[in-house]
Short mmCIF file of C-alpha atoms in Angstrom, two decimals:
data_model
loop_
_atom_site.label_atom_id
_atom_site.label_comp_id
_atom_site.label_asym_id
_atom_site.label_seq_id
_atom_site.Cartn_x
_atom_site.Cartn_y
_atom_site.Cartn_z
CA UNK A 7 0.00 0.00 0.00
CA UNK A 8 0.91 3.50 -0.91
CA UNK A 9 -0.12 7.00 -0.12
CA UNK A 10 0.07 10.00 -1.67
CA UNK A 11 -0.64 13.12 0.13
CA UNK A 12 -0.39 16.49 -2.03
CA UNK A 13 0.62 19.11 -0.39
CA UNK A 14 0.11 22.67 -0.87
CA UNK A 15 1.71 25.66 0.03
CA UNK A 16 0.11 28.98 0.59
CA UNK A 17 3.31 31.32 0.05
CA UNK A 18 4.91 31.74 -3.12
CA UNK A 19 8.27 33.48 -1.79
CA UNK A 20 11.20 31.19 -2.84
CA UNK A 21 12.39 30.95 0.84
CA UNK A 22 9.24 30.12 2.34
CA UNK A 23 9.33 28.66 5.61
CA UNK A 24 6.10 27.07 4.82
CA UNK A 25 7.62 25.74 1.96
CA UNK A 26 10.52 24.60 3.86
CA UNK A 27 8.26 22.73 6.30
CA UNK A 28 6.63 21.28 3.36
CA UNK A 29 9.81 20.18 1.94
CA UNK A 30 10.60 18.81 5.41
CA UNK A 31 7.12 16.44 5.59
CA UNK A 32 8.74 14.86 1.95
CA UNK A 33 11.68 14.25 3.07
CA UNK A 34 10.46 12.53 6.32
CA UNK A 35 7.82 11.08 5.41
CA UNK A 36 7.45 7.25 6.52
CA UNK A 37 7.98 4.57 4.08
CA UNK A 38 4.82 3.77 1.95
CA UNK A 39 4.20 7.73 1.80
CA UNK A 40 4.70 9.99 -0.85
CA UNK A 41 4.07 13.87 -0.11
CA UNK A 42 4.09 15.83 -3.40
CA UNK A 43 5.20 19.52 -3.32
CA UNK A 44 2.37 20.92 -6.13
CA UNK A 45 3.81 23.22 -8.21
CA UNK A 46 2.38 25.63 -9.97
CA UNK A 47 0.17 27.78 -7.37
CA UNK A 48 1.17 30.76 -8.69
CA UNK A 49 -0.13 30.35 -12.52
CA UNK A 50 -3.92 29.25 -11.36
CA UNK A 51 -5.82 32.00 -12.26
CA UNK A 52 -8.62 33.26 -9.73
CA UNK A 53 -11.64 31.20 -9.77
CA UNK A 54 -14.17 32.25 -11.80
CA UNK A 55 -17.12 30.36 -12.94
CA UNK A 56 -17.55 31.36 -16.35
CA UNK A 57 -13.74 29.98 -17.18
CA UNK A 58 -14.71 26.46 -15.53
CA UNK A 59 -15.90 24.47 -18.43
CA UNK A 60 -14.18 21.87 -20.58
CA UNK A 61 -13.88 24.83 -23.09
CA UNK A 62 -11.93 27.77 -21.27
CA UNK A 63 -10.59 25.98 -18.37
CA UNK A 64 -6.99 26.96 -17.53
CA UNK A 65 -4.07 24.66 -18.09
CA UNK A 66 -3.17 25.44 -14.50
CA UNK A 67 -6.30 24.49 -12.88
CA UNK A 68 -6.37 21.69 -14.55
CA UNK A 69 -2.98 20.58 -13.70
CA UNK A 70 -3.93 21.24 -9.74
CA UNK A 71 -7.29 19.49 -10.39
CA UNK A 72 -5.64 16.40 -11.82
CA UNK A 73 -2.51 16.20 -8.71
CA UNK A 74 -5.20 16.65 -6.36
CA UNK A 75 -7.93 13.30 -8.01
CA UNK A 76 -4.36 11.09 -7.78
CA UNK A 77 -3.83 12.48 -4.15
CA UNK A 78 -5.30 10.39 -1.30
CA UNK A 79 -4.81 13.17 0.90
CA UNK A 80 -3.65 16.75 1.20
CA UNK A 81 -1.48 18.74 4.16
CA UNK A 82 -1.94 22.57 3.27
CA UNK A 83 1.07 24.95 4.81
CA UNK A 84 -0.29 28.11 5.58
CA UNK A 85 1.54 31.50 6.68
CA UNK A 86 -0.40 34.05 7.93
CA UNK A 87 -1.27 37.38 6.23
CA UNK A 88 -2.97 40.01 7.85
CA UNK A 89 -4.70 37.73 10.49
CA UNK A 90 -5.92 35.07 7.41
CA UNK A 91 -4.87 32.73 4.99
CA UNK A 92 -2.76 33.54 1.64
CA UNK A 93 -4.97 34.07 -1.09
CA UNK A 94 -3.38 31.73 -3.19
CA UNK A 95 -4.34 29.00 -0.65
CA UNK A 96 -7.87 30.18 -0.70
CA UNK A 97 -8.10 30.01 -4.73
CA UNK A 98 -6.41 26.72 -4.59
CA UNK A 99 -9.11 25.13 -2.51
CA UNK A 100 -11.90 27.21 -4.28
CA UNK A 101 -10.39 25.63 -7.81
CA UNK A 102 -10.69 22.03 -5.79
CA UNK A 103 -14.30 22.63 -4.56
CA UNK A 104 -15.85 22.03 -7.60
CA UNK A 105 -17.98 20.96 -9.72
CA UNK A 106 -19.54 21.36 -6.15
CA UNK A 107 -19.86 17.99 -4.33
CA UNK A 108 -17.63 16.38 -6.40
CA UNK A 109 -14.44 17.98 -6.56
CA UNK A 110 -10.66 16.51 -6.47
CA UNK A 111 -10.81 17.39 -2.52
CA UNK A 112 -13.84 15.83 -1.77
CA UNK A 113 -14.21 13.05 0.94
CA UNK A 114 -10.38 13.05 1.29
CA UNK A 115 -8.69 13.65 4.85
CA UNK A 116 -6.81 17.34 4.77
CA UNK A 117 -4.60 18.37 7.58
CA UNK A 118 -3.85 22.13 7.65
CA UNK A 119 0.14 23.45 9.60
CA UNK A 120 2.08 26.29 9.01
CA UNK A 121 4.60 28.79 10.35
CA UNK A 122 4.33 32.32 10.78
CA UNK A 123 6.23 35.11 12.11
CA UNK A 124 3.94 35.85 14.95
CA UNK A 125 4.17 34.51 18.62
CA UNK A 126 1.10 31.81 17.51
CA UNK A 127 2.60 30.35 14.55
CA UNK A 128 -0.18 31.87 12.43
CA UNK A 129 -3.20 29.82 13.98
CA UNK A 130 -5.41 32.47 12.64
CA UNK A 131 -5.02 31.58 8.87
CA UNK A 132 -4.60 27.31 9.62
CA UNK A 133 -8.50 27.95 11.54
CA UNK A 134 -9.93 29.99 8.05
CA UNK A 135 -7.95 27.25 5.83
CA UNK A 136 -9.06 24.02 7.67
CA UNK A 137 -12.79 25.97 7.45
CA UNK A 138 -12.29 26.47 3.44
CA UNK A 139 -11.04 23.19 2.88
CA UNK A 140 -14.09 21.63 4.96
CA UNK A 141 -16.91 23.58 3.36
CA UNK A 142 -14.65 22.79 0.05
CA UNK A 143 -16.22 18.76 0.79
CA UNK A 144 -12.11 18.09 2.51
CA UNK A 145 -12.62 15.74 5.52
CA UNK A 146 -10.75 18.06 7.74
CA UNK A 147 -8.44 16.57 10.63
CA UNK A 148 -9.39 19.10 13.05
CA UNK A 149 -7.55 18.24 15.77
CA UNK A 150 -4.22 17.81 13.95
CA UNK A 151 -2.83 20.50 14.11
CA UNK A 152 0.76 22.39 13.78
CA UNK A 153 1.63 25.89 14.24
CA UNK A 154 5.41 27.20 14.72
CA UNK A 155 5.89 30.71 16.17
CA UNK A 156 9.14 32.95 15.76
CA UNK A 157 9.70 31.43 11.92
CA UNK A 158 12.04 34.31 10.70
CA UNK A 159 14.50 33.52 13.94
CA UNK A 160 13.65 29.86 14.59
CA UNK A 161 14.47 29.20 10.76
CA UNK A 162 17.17 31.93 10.51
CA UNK A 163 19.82 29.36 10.31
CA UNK A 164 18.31 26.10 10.76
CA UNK A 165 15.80 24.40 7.87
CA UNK A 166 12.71 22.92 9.19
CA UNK A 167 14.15 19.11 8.37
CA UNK A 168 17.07 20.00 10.83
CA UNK A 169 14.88 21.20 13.68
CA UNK A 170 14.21 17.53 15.65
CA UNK A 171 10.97 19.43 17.07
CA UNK A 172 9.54 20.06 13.93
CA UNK A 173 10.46 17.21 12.41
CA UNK A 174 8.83 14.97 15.16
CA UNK A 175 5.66 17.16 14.77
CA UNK A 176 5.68 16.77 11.55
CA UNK A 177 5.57 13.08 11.39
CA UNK A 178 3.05 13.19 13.22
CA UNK A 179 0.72 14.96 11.59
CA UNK A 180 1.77 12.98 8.23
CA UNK A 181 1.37 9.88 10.26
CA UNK A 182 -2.27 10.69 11.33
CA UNK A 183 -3.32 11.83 7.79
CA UNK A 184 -1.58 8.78 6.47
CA UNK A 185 -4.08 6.69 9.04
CA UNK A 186 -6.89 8.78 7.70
CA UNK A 187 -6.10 7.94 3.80
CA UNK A 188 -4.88 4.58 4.24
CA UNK A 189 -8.14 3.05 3.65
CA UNK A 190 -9.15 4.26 0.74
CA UNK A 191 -5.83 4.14 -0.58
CA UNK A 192 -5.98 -0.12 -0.34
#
């Protein structure tokens, strides 16, 4: 049995802590358990409704719908900004939701972490993106959860894969989500 959890990051910056912790959950993830760094955030246009048809649909959507229908699960890294989640996190889920009911996140365990600057570790935006992704049809893991304060001096010279804490906290939330998918990944 294998699982594949697609993860997806909500900050585009090329140093990204978030993506740094995301990188970190791939490279420690257990045997058996692929987690896929999606690519391509940045190029999915805003969802729109009148573009969502076999017609005019995007090649980036469509690349980010496909990765998520092979994904038996998905661990979202969110920063904070300005109290909520990235934008580009929010699109990403909105792009998942549909068609509504039946979209590439529906049914399938999410798990929501992240690191911020702030002394909570950006709990405000992990609460709106584990809401999104559960109104989004996501079977949200609500009470695993992962939030690391102080990112610009806890990471100043240390990546997330190097930090035994996060590391360990990572696992485990992979490990959970992994429990989660496993079924309906045999």
């Amino acid at each position: 049995m294998s699982v594949r959890i697609l993860a997806l990051v909500g900050s585009l910056r090329a140093g990204s802590h978030n993506r740094q912790l995301a990188e970190a959950a791939a490279k420690h993830a257990p045997s058996g358990v692929e987690v896929e760094l999606f690519e391509g955030l940045a190029d999915v246009p805003f969802y729109n409704e009148d573009i969502d048809n076999e017609a005019d649909l995007p090649a980036a959507a469509a690349r980010l719908r496909e990765a998520a229908g092979s994904a038996d699960a998905f661990l979202l890294f969110s920063p904070e900004y300005n109290g909520t989640m990235p934008a580009v996190l929010k699109n990403a889920i909105d792009w998942l939701s549909r068609p509504f009911g039946a979209g590439a996140i529906s049914g399938k365990p999410v798990a929501v972490v992240g690191t911020a600057f702030g002394q909570y570790g950006g709990v405000w935006a992990q609460d709106e993106a584990r809401k999104a992704a559960g109104l989004a049809g996501g079977a949200v893991l609500e009470d695993v959860k992962l939030s690391i304060p102080a990112s610009l001096t806890r990471f100043a010279e240390t990546h997330p894969a190097d930090d035994t804490e996060v590391v360990q906290g990572l696992t485990e939330v992979v490990t959970r989500l992994t429990e989660q998918a496993a079924p309906a990944a045999a």
